[in-house]
Coordinates of C-alpha atoms and ligand atoms in Angstrom, one line a residue:
M109 CA 51.3 149.7 -9.7
D110 CA 54.5 149.7 -8.3
S111 CA 56.9 152.3 -9.1
F112 CA 60.3 152.7 -8.2
K113 CA 62.3 155.9 -6.3
I114 CA 65.6 156.7 -7.4
E115 CA 68.3 159.1 -6.1
G116 CA 70.8 159.3 -9.1
T117 CA 74.7 158.8 -7.4
R118 CA 77.6 158.9 -10.3
K119 CA 79.4 156.1 -7.5
L120 CA 78.8 152.3 -8.1
S121 CA 81.3 149.6 -7.4
G122 CA 81.3 146.1 -6.2
T123 CA 80.2 142.8 -7.4
I124 CA 77.1 142.5 -9.2
Y125 CA 75.0 139.1 -10.0
V126 CA 73.2 137.6 -12.9
S127 CA 70.3 135.2 -13.0
G128 CA 69.9 132.5 -15.7
A129 CA 68.4 133.9 -19.1
K130 CA 64.4 134.8 -19.7
N131 CA 65.1 134.1 -23.1
A132 CA 67.0 130.8 -22.4
I133 CA 64.5 128.9 -20.6
L134 CA 61.0 130.2 -22.1
P135 CA 61.6 127.4 -25.0
V136 CA 63.2 125.3 -22.9
M137 CA 59.9 125.4 -20.6
A138 CA 57.8 124.6 -23.9
A139 CA 60.7 121.8 -25.4
C140 CA 60.0 119.9 -21.8
L141 CA 56.4 118.8 -23.8
L142 CA 58.5 117.0 -25.6
A143 CA 59.2 114.6 -23.4
P144 CA 56.9 112.6 -21.0
G145 CA 58.0 112.6 -17.5
K146 CA 60.1 115.1 -15.4
S147 CA 63.0 117.4 -16.1
I148 CA 64.4 119.9 -14.0
L149 CA 66.0 123.0 -14.7
R150 CA 68.7 125.0 -12.3
N151 CA 69.5 128.7 -12.5
V152 CA 65.8 129.7 -13.3
P153 CA 65.2 133.1 -12.2
N154 CA 62.0 134.5 -10.4
L155 CA 60.3 136.6 -13.2
I156 CA 56.9 137.5 -14.1
D157 CA 57.6 135.8 -17.9
L158 CA 58.7 132.4 -16.5
K159 CA 55.7 133.2 -14.1
T160 CA 52.9 133.4 -17.1
M161 CA 55.0 130.3 -19.6
S162 CA 54.5 127.8 -16.3
H163 CA 51.0 129.0 -16.3
L164 CA 50.2 127.6 -19.9
L165 CA 52.1 124.4 -19.0
R166 CA 50.0 123.8 -16.4
V167 CA 47.3 124.4 -18.8
L168 CA 47.9 122.1 -21.0
G169 CA 48.8 119.3 -18.4
A170 CA 52.1 119.6 -17.4
R171 CA 53.0 119.7 -13.6
I172 CA 55.1 122.8 -12.3
E173 CA 57.5 123.3 -8.7
H174 CA 59.4 126.4 -8.4
N175 CA 61.5 126.2 -5.5
G176 CA 64.3 129.2 -5.5
S177 CA 66.6 128.7 -8.8
T178 CA 64.8 124.8 -9.3
M179 CA 62.4 124.2 -11.3
S180 CA 60.9 120.9 -12.2
I181 CA 58.3 120.2 -15.1
D182 CA 56.0 117.6 -15.6
A183 CA 55.0 116.4 -18.8
K184 CA 53.8 113.3 -18.2
D185 CA 50.0 114.1 -18.4
V186 CA 50.1 116.6 -20.9
C187 CA 47.2 116.3 -23.3
F188 CA 45.3 119.5 -23.8
I189 CA 46.0 121.5 -26.9
E190 CA 44.9 125.3 -26.6
A191 CA 46.5 128.1 -25.6
P192 CA 44.3 130.7 -24.6
Y193 CA 44.0 134.0 -25.8
E194 CA 44.5 135.5 -21.7
L195 CA 47.4 134.0 -21.7
V196 CA 49.0 134.6 -25.1
S197 CA 48.1 138.0 -25.0
K198 CA 50.5 138.8 -22.1
M199 CA 53.1 137.4 -23.4
R200 CA 54.1 136.4 -27.0
A201 CA 56.5 133.8 -25.9
S202 CA 53.6 131.9 -25.5
I203 CA 54.2 130.7 -28.9
Y204 CA 56.7 128.0 -28.2
V205 CA 54.1 126.1 -27.3
L206 CA 53.2 125.8 -30.7
G207 CA 55.4 123.3 -32.1
P208 CA 55.7 121.0 -29.2
L209 CA 52.3 120.5 -29.2
L210 CA 51.9 119.8 -32.7
A211 CA 55.0 117.5 -32.6
R212 CA 53.5 115.5 -29.3
L213 CA 49.8 115.9 -29.6
K214 CA 49.8 116.2 -33.6
E215 CA 47.2 119.3 -32.5
A216 CA 47.4 122.8 -31.3
R217 CA 45.5 125.5 -31.1
V218 CA 47.4 128.6 -30.0
S219 CA 45.8 132.2 -29.5
F220 CA 47.3 134.3 -33.0
P221 CA 49.9 136.4 -30.8
G222 CA 49.7 140.6 -31.0
G223 CA 51.6 143.1 -31.5
C224 CA 53.5 144.9 -28.1
A225 CA 55.3 148.2 -27.4
I226 CA 58.4 147.2 -29.7
G227 CA 56.5 146.3 -33.3
T228 CA 53.9 144.4 -34.8
R229 CA 55.7 141.1 -33.6
P230 CA 54.4 138.7 -37.0
V231 CA 55.1 135.1 -36.6
D232 CA 55.0 134.4 -40.5
L233 CA 57.6 132.7 -40.3
H234 CA 56.6 130.2 -37.9
L235 CA 53.6 129.6 -39.7
K236 CA 55.4 128.9 -43.0
A237 CA 57.9 126.6 -41.3
L238 CA 55.7 124.2 -39.4
E239 CA 53.2 123.8 -43.0
A240 CA 56.7 122.9 -45.1
L241 CA 57.0 120.1 -42.4
G242 CA 53.5 119.5 -43.4
A243 CA 50.7 120.8 -40.8
E244 CA 47.7 121.7 -41.9
I245 CA 47.3 125.3 -40.5
T246 CA 44.1 127.8 -40.3
I247 CA 43.5 131.1 -38.5
E248 CA 39.9 131.1 -37.3
H249 CA 38.7 133.7 -34.8
G250 CA 41.8 134.8 -33.6
Y251 CA 43.7 131.5 -33.1
I252 CA 46.6 129.5 -35.2
H253 CA 44.8 126.0 -35.4
A254 CA 47.6 123.6 -36.5
K255 CA 47.3 119.8 -37.5
A256 CA 49.2 117.3 -38.6
Q257 CA 49.1 113.6 -38.7
Q258 CA 52.7 113.1 -38.9
L259 CA 55.1 115.6 -39.9
K260 CA 57.9 115.4 -42.5
G261 CA 61.0 116.5 -42.9
A262 CA 61.6 119.3 -45.4
D263 CA 64.4 121.9 -45.9
I264 CA 62.9 125.6 -44.8
Y265 CA 64.9 128.4 -45.6
F266 CA 64.3 131.6 -43.4
E267 CA 63.9 134.6 -45.7
K268 CA 64.4 136.8 -41.7
S269 CA 67.0 135.7 -38.9
S270 CA 64.3 134.7 -36.6
V271 CA 64.9 133.5 -32.6
G272 CA 61.2 132.7 -32.4
A273 CA 60.6 130.7 -35.8
T274 CA 63.9 128.9 -35.5
I275 CA 63.2 127.7 -31.9
N276 CA 59.6 126.8 -33.2
T277 CA 60.4 124.9 -36.2
L278 CA 63.4 122.6 -34.2
M279 CA 60.8 121.4 -31.9
A280 CA 57.8 121.1 -34.1
A281 CA 60.7 119.2 -36.1
V282 CA 62.2 116.7 -33.5
F283 CA 59.7 113.8 -34.3
A284 CA 59.2 115.0 -38.0
K285 CA 60.2 112.0 -40.4
G286 CA 63.1 111.9 -41.9
T287 CA 65.7 115.7 -42.2
T288 CA 64.9 118.5 -41.9
R289 CA 67.3 121.4 -42.9
L290 CA 67.1 124.6 -41.2
L291 CA 68.7 127.4 -43.4
N292 CA 69.8 130.9 -42.7
A293 CA 68.7 129.9 -38.8
A294 CA 69.3 132.1 -35.5
M295 CA 72.4 132.0 -34.1
E296 CA 71.7 133.7 -30.9
P297 CA 72.9 131.6 -27.4
E298 CA 69.7 130.8 -26.6
V299 CA 69.0 128.7 -29.8
D300 CA 72.0 127.0 -29.2
S301 CA 71.0 126.3 -25.4
T302 CA 67.6 124.6 -26.7
I303 CA 69.8 122.8 -28.9
D304 CA 71.2 121.5 -26.1
L305 CA 68.6 120.2 -24.2
L306 CA 66.8 118.5 -27.4
N307 CA 69.7 116.6 -27.9
K308 CA 70.1 115.5 -24.2
M309 CA 66.7 114.7 -24.7
G310 CA 67.5 112.2 -27.3
A311 CA 67.2 114.8 -30.5
K312 CA 69.2 114.3 -33.4
I313 CA 70.6 118.0 -34.4
S314 CA 73.3 119.5 -35.5
G315 CA 74.9 122.5 -36.8
Q316 CA 75.0 124.4 -33.5
A317 CA 76.6 127.5 -34.3
T318 CA 76.0 127.7 -38.0
T319 CA 73.4 129.2 -39.6
T320 CA 72.6 125.8 -41.1
L321 CA 70.7 123.5 -38.6
T322 CA 70.1 119.6 -39.5
I323 CA 67.3 117.9 -37.5
E324 CA 67.2 113.9 -37.7
G325 CA 64.1 112.9 -36.6
V326 CA 63.3 110.4 -33.8
D327 CA 60.3 108.6 -32.1
D328 CA 61.0 109.3 -28.4
L329 CA 61.8 112.3 -26.1
F330 CA 63.3 111.5 -22.5
P331 CA 63.0 114.1 -19.7
V332 CA 66.3 115.5 -18.1
E333 CA 68.0 118.3 -15.6
M334 CA 70.1 121.1 -17.0
T335 CA 71.7 124.6 -15.9
M336 CA 70.3 127.6 -17.8
I337 CA 72.2 129.5 -19.3
P338 CA 73.0 132.9 -17.5
D339 CA 71.5 135.8 -19.1
R340 CA 73.1 137.7 -21.6
I341 CA 71.0 140.9 -21.6
E342 CA 71.1 141.2 -17.7
A343 CA 74.3 140.8 -18.3
G344 CA 74.6 143.7 -20.6
T345 CA 72.3 146.1 -18.9
F346 CA 74.9 145.8 -15.7
L347 CA 77.6 147.0 -17.8
I348 CA 75.7 149.8 -18.4
A349 CA 75.7 151.1 -15.1
G350 CA 79.3 150.2 -14.6
A351 CA 80.8 152.3 -17.5
L352 CA 78.3 155.4 -16.2
S353 CA 79.9 154.9 -12.6
T354 CA 83.3 156.6 -11.6
D355 CA 84.8 153.2 -10.0
P356 CA 84.9 149.7 -11.6
V357 CA 81.9 147.1 -11.4
T358 CA 82.3 143.5 -11.9
V359 CA 79.3 141.9 -13.7
K360 CA 79.7 138.2 -11.9
N361 CA 77.8 134.9 -13.1
C362 CA 78.0 135.9 -17.0
L363 CA 79.6 134.4 -20.1
P364 CA 81.9 137.0 -22.2
E365 CA 81.9 135.1 -25.1
H366 CA 78.0 135.7 -25.4
L367 CA 78.9 139.4 -25.1
T368 CA 81.3 140.3 -28.0
S369 CA 79.4 142.8 -29.8
A370 CA 78.6 144.4 -26.8
L371 CA 82.3 144.7 -25.1
D372 CA 83.7 146.4 -28.5
K373 CA 81.0 148.7 -28.3
L374 CA 82.0 149.5 -24.2
R375 CA 85.4 149.4 -25.6
E376 CA 84.7 151.8 -29.0
A377 CA 83.3 154.0 -25.7
G378 CA 86.7 154.4 -24.0
C379 CA 85.8 151.8 -21.3
E380 CA 88.3 149.5 -19.7
L381 CA 86.8 145.9 -19.0
E382 CA 89.0 142.9 -17.9
T383 CA 86.9 139.6 -18.9
G384 CA 87.4 135.9 -17.2
E385 CA 85.7 132.7 -17.4
D386 CA 82.8 134.0 -15.8
F387 CA 82.7 137.7 -15.3
I388 CA 83.5 141.2 -16.8
T389 CA 84.8 144.3 -14.9
V390 CA 84.2 147.3 -16.5
A391 CA 85.4 150.7 -15.4
G392 CA 83.8 153.9 -17.1
P393 CA 85.6 156.1 -18.7
K394 CA 86.2 160.1 -17.4
I395 CA 85.1 161.1 -21.0
I396 CA 82.7 158.8 -23.0
K397 CA 83.6 158.8 -26.5
P398 CA 80.4 158.8 -29.2
F399 CA 79.7 155.7 -31.0
N400 CA 77.3 154.4 -33.3
L401 CA 75.7 151.1 -33.2
R402 CA 73.6 149.4 -35.3
T403 CA 71.6 145.9 -34.2
L404 CA 71.7 142.7 -36.1
P405 CA 70.8 139.5 -35.6
Y406 CA 73.6 137.6 -33.2
P407 CA 76.6 137.5 -33.1
G408 CA 75.4 141.4 -34.2
F409 CA 74.8 144.2 -31.7
P410 CA 71.6 143.0 -29.9
T411 CA 68.5 144.6 -29.9
D412 CA 68.0 143.9 -26.6
L413 CA 70.6 146.4 -25.3
Q414 CA 69.9 149.2 -27.9
A415 CA 67.7 151.1 -25.0
Q416 CA 70.7 150.3 -22.7
F417 CA 73.3 151.6 -24.7
M418 CA 71.4 155.0 -25.8
V419 CA 72.0 155.7 -21.7
L420 CA 75.6 155.3 -22.1
A421 CA 75.4 157.1 -25.4
A422 CA 73.1 160.5 -23.9
F423 CA 76.1 161.2 -21.6
A424 CA 79.1 160.9 -24.5
D425 CA 81.1 164.0 -25.9
G426 CA 79.6 164.3 -28.7
V427 CA 76.8 162.7 -30.9
S428 CA 76.4 159.1 -31.4
F429 CA 73.5 157.3 -34.0
I430 CA 72.3 154.6 -33.2
E431 CA 70.0 152.2 -35.7
D432 CA 67.9 149.4 -34.8
T433 CA 67.4 146.9 -38.0
I434 CA 65.7 144.2 -35.7
F435 CA 62.4 146.3 -34.6
P436 CA 62.2 149.7 -36.2
D437 CA 60.1 150.9 -33.8
R438 CA 61.8 149.7 -30.4
F439 CA 62.5 153.6 -29.4
M440 CA 59.6 154.2 -26.7
H441 CA 62.6 155.2 -24.4
V442 CA 63.3 158.1 -26.6
A443 CA 60.9 160.2 -25.3
E444 CA 60.8 159.4 -21.4
L445 CA 64.6 160.1 -21.8
N446 CA 64.6 163.6 -23.3
R447 CA 62.2 164.1 -20.6
L448 CA 65.1 163.6 -18.5
Q449 CA 66.9 166.1 -20.8
A450 CA 69.0 164.3 -22.6
D451 CA 69.0 165.4 -26.3
I452 CA 67.6 162.6 -29.0
R453 CA 66.3 163.0 -32.3
L454 CA 64.9 160.0 -33.9
E455 CA 63.8 159.7 -37.6
R456 CA 62.0 156.3 -38.6
N457 CA 64.5 153.8 -37.5
L458 CA 67.6 156.3 -36.3
A459 CA 68.7 157.9 -33.0
T460 CA 70.2 160.9 -33.0
V461 CA 72.0 161.4 -29.8
K462 CA 73.9 164.6 -28.6
G463 CA 75.6 164.2 -25.6
V464 CA 74.8 166.1 -22.6
K465 CA 76.6 166.7 -18.9
A466 CA 73.6 165.7 -16.9
F467 CA 70.3 163.6 -16.9
S468 CA 68.1 166.1 -14.3
G469 CA 65.4 163.6 -12.9
A470 CA 62.3 163.4 -13.2
E471 CA 59.2 161.3 -13.5
V472 CA 58.9 158.7 -16.3
M473 CA 57.0 155.7 -17.5
A474 CA 57.7 152.6 -18.5
T475 CA 56.4 150.9 -21.7
D476 CA 58.4 147.9 -22.3
L477 CA 61.1 145.8 -20.8
R478 CA 64.3 146.9 -22.1
A479 CA 62.7 150.7 -22.3
S480 CA 62.4 150.4 -18.2
A481 CA 65.7 148.8 -17.4
A482 CA 67.1 152.0 -19.3
L483 CA 65.1 154.6 -17.6
V484 CA 66.5 152.9 -14.5
L485 CA 69.7 152.9 -15.8
A486 CA 69.4 157.2 -16.4
G487 CA 67.5 157.8 -13.1
M488 CA 70.6 156.4 -11.0
V489 CA 72.9 158.9 -12.5
A490 CA 70.4 161.7 -12.8
D491 CA 70.9 164.8 -10.7
G492 CA 67.8 164.8 -8.4
I493 CA 65.0 161.7 -8.0
T494 CA 63.4 160.0 -10.7
T495 CA 60.7 158.1 -10.3
V496 CA 59.7 155.4 -12.9
S497 CA 56.4 153.6 -13.0
R498 CA 54.6 150.7 -14.5
I499 CA 58.1 148.8 -13.3
Y500 CA 55.9 145.5 -13.4
H501 CA 57.6 145.6 -17.4
I502 CA 60.5 145.5 -15.5
D503 CA 59.7 142.4 -13.3
R504 CA 59.1 140.5 -16.7
G505 CA 62.6 139.7 -17.1
Y506 CA 65.1 141.4 -14.5
D507 CA 64.7 139.3 -11.4
R508 CA 64.6 142.0 -8.5
I509 CA 66.9 144.4 -9.9
E510 CA 66.8 146.8 -7.3
E511 CA 68.0 144.7 -4.9
K512 CA 71.3 144.1 -7.4
L513 CA 71.6 147.4 -8.6
N514 CA 71.3 148.6 -5.0
S515 CA 74.1 146.2 -4.2
I516 CA 76.7 148.1 -6.2
G517 CA 75.6 151.5 -4.6
A518 CA 72.5 152.3 -6.5
K519 CA 69.8 154.7 -4.4
I520 CA 66.6 152.4 -5.6
T521 CA 63.2 151.7 -3.4
R522 CA 60.5 149.8 -4.6
E523 CA 57.0 151.7 -3.9
N524 CA 53.8 150.4 -4.0
G525 CA 51.6 152.0 -6.4
Ligands
EPZ223 C1 63.1 137.0 -29.3 O1 62.0 137.3 -29.9 C2 63.2 137.7 -27.9 N1 62.3 137.1 -27.2 C3 63.4 139.4 -28.1 O2 63.8 139.8 -26.9 C4 64.9 139.0 -28.6 O3 64.9 141.0 -29.1 C5 64.1 138.8 -30.2 O4 64.2 138.0 -30.5 C6 65.4 139.3 -31.3 O5 66.6 138.8 -30.9 C7 62.3 136.0 -26.9 O6 63.5 135.0 -26.8 C8 61.2 135.6 -25.6 P1 62.3 137.4 -33.7 P2 61.7 136.8 -31.1 O7 61.8 136.7 -34.5 O8 61.9 135.5 -31.4 C9 60.7 139.5 -37.5 C10 62.9 140.8 -24.7 O9 63.3 142.1 -24.2 N2 59.9 138.4 -37.5 O10 64.3 136.7 -33.7 O11 60.1 137.2 -31.1 C11 60.6 140.3 -36.0 O12 59.6 141.4 -36.4 C12 62.4 140.2 -25.9 O13 63.6 139.9 -24.4 C13 58.9 138.3 -38.6 O14 58.9 139.1 -39.6 O15 62.2 137.9 -32.2 C14 61.7 140.7 -36.2 O16 62.1 141.6 -37.0 C15 62.1 141.5 -26.6 N3 58.0 137.3 -38.8 C16 62.8 140.1 -36.7 O17 62.2 138.9 -37.3 C17 58.4 135.9 -38.4 O18 57.8 135.1 -37.7 C18 63.8 139.1 -35.1 O19 62.9 139.0 -35.1 C19 59.0 136.2 -36.7 C20 59.7 137.1 -36.8

């Protein structure tokens, strides 16, 4: 298994470029199942998770090509209904095929997604919503089996804000007879971009950027071309690299308006920021101020940046408190950061981070996507050499992260294990 060997330095500067958003592309790839014909997606990076989704869509009968940053998905001959265990177990987002298969083929069999390093990851909200639309759902031999001759519009209230359940239900409801209203729907930019795609395909969805979405059922959707939004979590990850550096770093090809809560937190920590239409320049402070952070549904602070911001807090001049209300178990990075001589205490889903002057390089292990990115950031500023093992976790959601970070002065070498 590959690992990163990182030589610590505080001198990072220059411009680093953001790719298309993994969490926007995954649902959009599944949504292409709804439109017989060839859809074209642009600004699509080379990520393990996107390869897994491509494999799954091919198993269902789609034809996919990914050249450079352009992906084509031809869903004309989609006719199979089963998302197998070996693919779903590799990537939970495979659950996104459930809604489209039910809507288009009136039946789906999707392996019940397991948990992962950040939590049990239930899908009860997905299933409850599909049943409200009239689907008949049974769980048998580890598979979700959903059937519906004709889905019917309904009012659906989500007792928890869920990106996945909102998007899956949206995709199931596009052909439902009548009107569907989703109440307490998630508002993440990735939900928004999925709605943009579906409406471009001919769906009738309104209420974007609110927590109440209305879907008027239609009979057909048609293939389209669309450029994917930039990855706000990749951008936020790179901003932390700049915040830890003694020189300014510019993060390019991003949308500052998708990162409002994260930018507020950087300013609270003493960073100076300059933003434009598609860039953010960050200058780290000489003395990082401690800050408190609680993750919340969008537009609140994103749980996907919690681990990365913990690295910044670990160098603050004082004590910071970090609470994850979305994934209470998302703290696998704490023990690894403490191996680098951070001083972090954990009680349930609240981390108390006492700032230290320096990290001391060591061997650490990646456990999940965002925790791994945090370990890379930590290694970049640690004294001496840090080795991060199991970096396939990183390649799931970052396209050549070492090349991008080395372009602003990091010293990261990929070693084949
Ligand atoms: C999406 O996961 C993202 N994944 C996650 O990013 C992200 O952390 C998460 O949204 C929150 O923003 C993708 O987009 C592929 P949720 P998702 O449903 O949809 C609970 C990354 O690092 N819940 O919004 O699975 C759930 O346990 C990944 O890129 C239920 O209880 O998240 C959590 O506490 C990690 N029942 C909360 O809701 C359900 O049926 C929010 O989860 C569904 C969710």
